[in-house]
mmCIF file of the C-alpha atoms, coordinates in Angstrom:
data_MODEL
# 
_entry.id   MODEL 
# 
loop_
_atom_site.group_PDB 
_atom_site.id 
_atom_site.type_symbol 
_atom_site.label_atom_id 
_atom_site.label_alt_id 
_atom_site.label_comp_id 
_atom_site.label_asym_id 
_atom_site.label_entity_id 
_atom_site.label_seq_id 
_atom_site.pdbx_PDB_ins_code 
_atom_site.Cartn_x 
_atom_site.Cartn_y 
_atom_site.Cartn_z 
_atom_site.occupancy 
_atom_site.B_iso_or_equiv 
_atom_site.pdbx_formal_charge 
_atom_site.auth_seq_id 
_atom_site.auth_comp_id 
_atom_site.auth_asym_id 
_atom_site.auth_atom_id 
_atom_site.pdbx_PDB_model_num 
ATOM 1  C CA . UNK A 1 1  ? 122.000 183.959 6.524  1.00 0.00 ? 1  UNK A CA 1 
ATOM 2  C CA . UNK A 1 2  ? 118.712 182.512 7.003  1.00 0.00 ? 2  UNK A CA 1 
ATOM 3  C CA . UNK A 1 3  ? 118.919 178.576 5.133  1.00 0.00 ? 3  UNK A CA 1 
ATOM 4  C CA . UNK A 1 4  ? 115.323 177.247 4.586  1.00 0.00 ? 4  UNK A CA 1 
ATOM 5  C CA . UNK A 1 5  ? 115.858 173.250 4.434  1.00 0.00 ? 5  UNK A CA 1 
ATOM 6  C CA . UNK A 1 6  ? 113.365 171.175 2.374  1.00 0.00 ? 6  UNK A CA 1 
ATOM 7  C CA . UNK A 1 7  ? 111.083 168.177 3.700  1.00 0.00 ? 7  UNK A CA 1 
ATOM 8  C CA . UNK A 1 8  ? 113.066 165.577 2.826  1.00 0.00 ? 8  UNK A CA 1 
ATOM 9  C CA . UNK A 1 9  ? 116.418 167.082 4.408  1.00 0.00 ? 9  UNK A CA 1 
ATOM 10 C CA . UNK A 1 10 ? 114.338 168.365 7.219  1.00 0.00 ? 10 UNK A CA 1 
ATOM 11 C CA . UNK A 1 11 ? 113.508 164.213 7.369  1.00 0.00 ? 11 UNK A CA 1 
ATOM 12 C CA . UNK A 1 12 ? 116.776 163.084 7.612  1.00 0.00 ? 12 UNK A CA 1 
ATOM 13 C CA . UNK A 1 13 ? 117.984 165.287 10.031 1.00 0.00 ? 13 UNK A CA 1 
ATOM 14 C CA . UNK A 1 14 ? 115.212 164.160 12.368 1.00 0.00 ? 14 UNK A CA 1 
ATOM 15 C CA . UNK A 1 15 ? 114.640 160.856 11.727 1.00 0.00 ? 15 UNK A CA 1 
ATOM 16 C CA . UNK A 1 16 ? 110.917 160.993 10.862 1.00 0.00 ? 16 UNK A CA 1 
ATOM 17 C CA . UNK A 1 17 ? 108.935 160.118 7.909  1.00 0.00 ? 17 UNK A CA 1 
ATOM 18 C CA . UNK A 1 18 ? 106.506 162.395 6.207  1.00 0.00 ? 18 UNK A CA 1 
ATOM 19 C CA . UNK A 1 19 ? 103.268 161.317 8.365  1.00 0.00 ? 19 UNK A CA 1 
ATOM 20 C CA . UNK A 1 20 ? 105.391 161.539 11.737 1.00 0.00 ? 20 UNK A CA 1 
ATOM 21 C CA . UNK A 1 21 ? 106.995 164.945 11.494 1.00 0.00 ? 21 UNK A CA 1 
ATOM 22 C CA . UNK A 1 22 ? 103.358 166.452 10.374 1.00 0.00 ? 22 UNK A CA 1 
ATOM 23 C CA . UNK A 1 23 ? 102.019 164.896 12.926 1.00 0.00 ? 23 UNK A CA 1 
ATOM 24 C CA . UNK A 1 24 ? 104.530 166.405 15.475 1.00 0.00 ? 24 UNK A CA 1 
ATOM 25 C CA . UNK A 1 25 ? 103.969 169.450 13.759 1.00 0.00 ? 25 UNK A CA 1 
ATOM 26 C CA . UNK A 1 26 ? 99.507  169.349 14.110 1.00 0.00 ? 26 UNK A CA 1 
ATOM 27 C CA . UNK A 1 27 ? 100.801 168.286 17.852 1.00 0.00 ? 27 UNK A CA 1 
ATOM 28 C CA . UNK A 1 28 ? 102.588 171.572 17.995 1.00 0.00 ? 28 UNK A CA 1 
ATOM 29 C CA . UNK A 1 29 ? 105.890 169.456 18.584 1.00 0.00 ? 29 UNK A CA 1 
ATOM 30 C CA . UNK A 1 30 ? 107.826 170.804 15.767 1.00 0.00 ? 30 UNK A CA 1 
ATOM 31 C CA . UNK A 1 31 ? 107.290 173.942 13.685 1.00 0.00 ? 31 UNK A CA 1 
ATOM 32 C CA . UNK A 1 32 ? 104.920 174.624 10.923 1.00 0.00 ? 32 UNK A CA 1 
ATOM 33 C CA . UNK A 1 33 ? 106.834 174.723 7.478  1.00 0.00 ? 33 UNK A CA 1 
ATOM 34 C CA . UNK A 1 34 ? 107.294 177.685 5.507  1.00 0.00 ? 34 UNK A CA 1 
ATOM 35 C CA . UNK A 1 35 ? 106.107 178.325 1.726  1.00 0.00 ? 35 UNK A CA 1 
ATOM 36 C CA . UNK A 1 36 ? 108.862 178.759 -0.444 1.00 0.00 ? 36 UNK A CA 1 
ATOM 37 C CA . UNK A 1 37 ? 107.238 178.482 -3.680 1.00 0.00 ? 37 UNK A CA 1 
ATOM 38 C CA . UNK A 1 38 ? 103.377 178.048 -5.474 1.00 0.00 ? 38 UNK A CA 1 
ATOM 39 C CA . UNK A 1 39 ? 104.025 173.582 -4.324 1.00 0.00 ? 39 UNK A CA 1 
ATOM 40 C CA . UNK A 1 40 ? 107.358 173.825 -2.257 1.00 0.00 ? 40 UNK A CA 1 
ATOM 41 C CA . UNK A 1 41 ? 107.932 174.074 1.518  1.00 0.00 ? 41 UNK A CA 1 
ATOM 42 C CA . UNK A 1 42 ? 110.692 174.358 3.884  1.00 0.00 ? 42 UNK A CA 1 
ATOM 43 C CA . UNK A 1 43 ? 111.501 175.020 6.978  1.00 0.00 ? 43 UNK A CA 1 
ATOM 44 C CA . UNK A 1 44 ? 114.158 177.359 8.683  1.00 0.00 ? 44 UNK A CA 1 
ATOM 45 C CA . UNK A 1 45 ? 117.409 174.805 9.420  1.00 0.00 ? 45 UNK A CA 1 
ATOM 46 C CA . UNK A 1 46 ? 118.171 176.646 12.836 1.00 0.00 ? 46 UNK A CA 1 
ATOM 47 C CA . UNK A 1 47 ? 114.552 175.575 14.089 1.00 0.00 ? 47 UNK A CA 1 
ATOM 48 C CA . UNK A 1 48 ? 115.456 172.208 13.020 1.00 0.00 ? 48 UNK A CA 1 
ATOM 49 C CA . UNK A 1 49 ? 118.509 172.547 15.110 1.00 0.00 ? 49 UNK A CA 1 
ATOM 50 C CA . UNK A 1 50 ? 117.309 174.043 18.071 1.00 0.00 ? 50 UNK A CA 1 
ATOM 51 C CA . UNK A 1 51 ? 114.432 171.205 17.877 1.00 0.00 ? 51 UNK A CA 1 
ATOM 52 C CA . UNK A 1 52 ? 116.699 168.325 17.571 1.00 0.00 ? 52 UNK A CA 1 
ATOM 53 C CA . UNK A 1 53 ? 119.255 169.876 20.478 1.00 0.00 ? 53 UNK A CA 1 
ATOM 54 C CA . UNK A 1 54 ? 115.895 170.072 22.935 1.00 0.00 ? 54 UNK A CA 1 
ATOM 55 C CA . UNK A 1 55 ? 115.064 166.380 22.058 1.00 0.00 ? 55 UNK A CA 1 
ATOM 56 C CA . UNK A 1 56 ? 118.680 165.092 22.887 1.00 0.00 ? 56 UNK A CA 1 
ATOM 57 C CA . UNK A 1 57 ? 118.999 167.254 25.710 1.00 0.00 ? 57 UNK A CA 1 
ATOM 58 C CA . UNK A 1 58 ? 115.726 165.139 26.858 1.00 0.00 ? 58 UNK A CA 1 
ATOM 59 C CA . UNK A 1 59 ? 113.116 168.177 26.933 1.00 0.00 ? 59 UNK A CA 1 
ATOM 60 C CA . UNK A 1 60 ? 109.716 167.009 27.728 1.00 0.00 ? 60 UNK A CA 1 
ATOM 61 C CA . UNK A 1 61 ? 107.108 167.516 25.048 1.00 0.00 ? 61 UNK A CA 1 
ATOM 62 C CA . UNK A 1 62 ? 106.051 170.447 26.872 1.00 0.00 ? 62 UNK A CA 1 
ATOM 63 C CA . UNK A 1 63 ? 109.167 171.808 27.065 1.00 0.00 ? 63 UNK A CA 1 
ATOM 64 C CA . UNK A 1 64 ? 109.337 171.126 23.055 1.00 0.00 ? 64 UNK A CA 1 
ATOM 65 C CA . UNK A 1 65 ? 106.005 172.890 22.440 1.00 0.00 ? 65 UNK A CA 1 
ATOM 66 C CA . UNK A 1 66 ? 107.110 175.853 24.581 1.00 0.00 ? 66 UNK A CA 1 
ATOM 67 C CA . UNK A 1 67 ? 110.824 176.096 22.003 1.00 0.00 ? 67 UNK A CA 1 
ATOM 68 C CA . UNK A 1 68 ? 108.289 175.882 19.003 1.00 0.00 ? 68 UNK A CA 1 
ATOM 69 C CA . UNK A 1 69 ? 106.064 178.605 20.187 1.00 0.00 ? 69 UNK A CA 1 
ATOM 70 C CA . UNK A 1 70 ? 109.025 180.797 20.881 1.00 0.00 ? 70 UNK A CA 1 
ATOM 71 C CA . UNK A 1 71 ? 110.605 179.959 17.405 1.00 0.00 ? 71 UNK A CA 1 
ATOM 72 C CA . UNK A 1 72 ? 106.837 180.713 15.800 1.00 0.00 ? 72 UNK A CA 1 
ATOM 73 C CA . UNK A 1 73 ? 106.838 183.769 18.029 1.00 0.00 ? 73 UNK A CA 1 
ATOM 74 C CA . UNK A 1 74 ? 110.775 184.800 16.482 1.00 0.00 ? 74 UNK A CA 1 
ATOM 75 C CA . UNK A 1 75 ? 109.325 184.140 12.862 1.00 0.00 ? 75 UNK A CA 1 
ATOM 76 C CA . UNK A 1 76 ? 106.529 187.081 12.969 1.00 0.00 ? 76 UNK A CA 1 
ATOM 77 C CA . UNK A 1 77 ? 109.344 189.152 14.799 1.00 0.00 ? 77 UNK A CA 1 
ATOM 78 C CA . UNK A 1 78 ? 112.042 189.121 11.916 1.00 0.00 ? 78 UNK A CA 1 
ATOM 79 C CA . UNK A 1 79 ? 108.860 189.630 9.492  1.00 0.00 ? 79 UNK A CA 1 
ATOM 80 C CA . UNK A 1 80 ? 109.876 192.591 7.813  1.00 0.00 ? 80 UNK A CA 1 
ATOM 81 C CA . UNK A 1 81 ? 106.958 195.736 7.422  1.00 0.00 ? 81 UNK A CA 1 
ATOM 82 C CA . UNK A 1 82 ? 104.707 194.963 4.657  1.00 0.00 ? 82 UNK A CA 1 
ATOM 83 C CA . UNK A 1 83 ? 103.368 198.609 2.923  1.00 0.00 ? 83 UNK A CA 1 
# 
């Protein structure tokens, strides 16, 4: 099942503050958050795993922005057919 975590769990799980993980995320360092609602946003808690694993495993920021382009890439894939 597919959990979408909100910004302030998403926070504490990484350690960053509101201006730092947007940042990362305008630096292509973590993933763009989803809309859940009209003023609500989330974002998929096995990206914020998978993010957080790369970091501790010491990936570079490349590295990083390769994982979040292939998690970005995964989202449109699971995107179920629109008609």
């Amino acid at each position: 099942m597919l959990r979408i975590i909100r910004p302030n769990e998403t926070m504490n799980r990484t350690g960053d503050t509101h201006s730092p993980l947007y940042d990362k995320v305008a630096k292509g360092l973590f993933t763009r958050p989803i809309k859940v609602g009209q003023r609500a946003a989330g974002w998929p808690e096995h990206e914020v795993e998978a993010i957080n694993a790369a970091r501790v495993a010491g990936a570079s920021a490349d590295q990083i922005r390769q994982l979040v382009a292939k998690l970005h890439e995964q989202r449109t894939a699971r995107m179920p057919a629109l008609s």
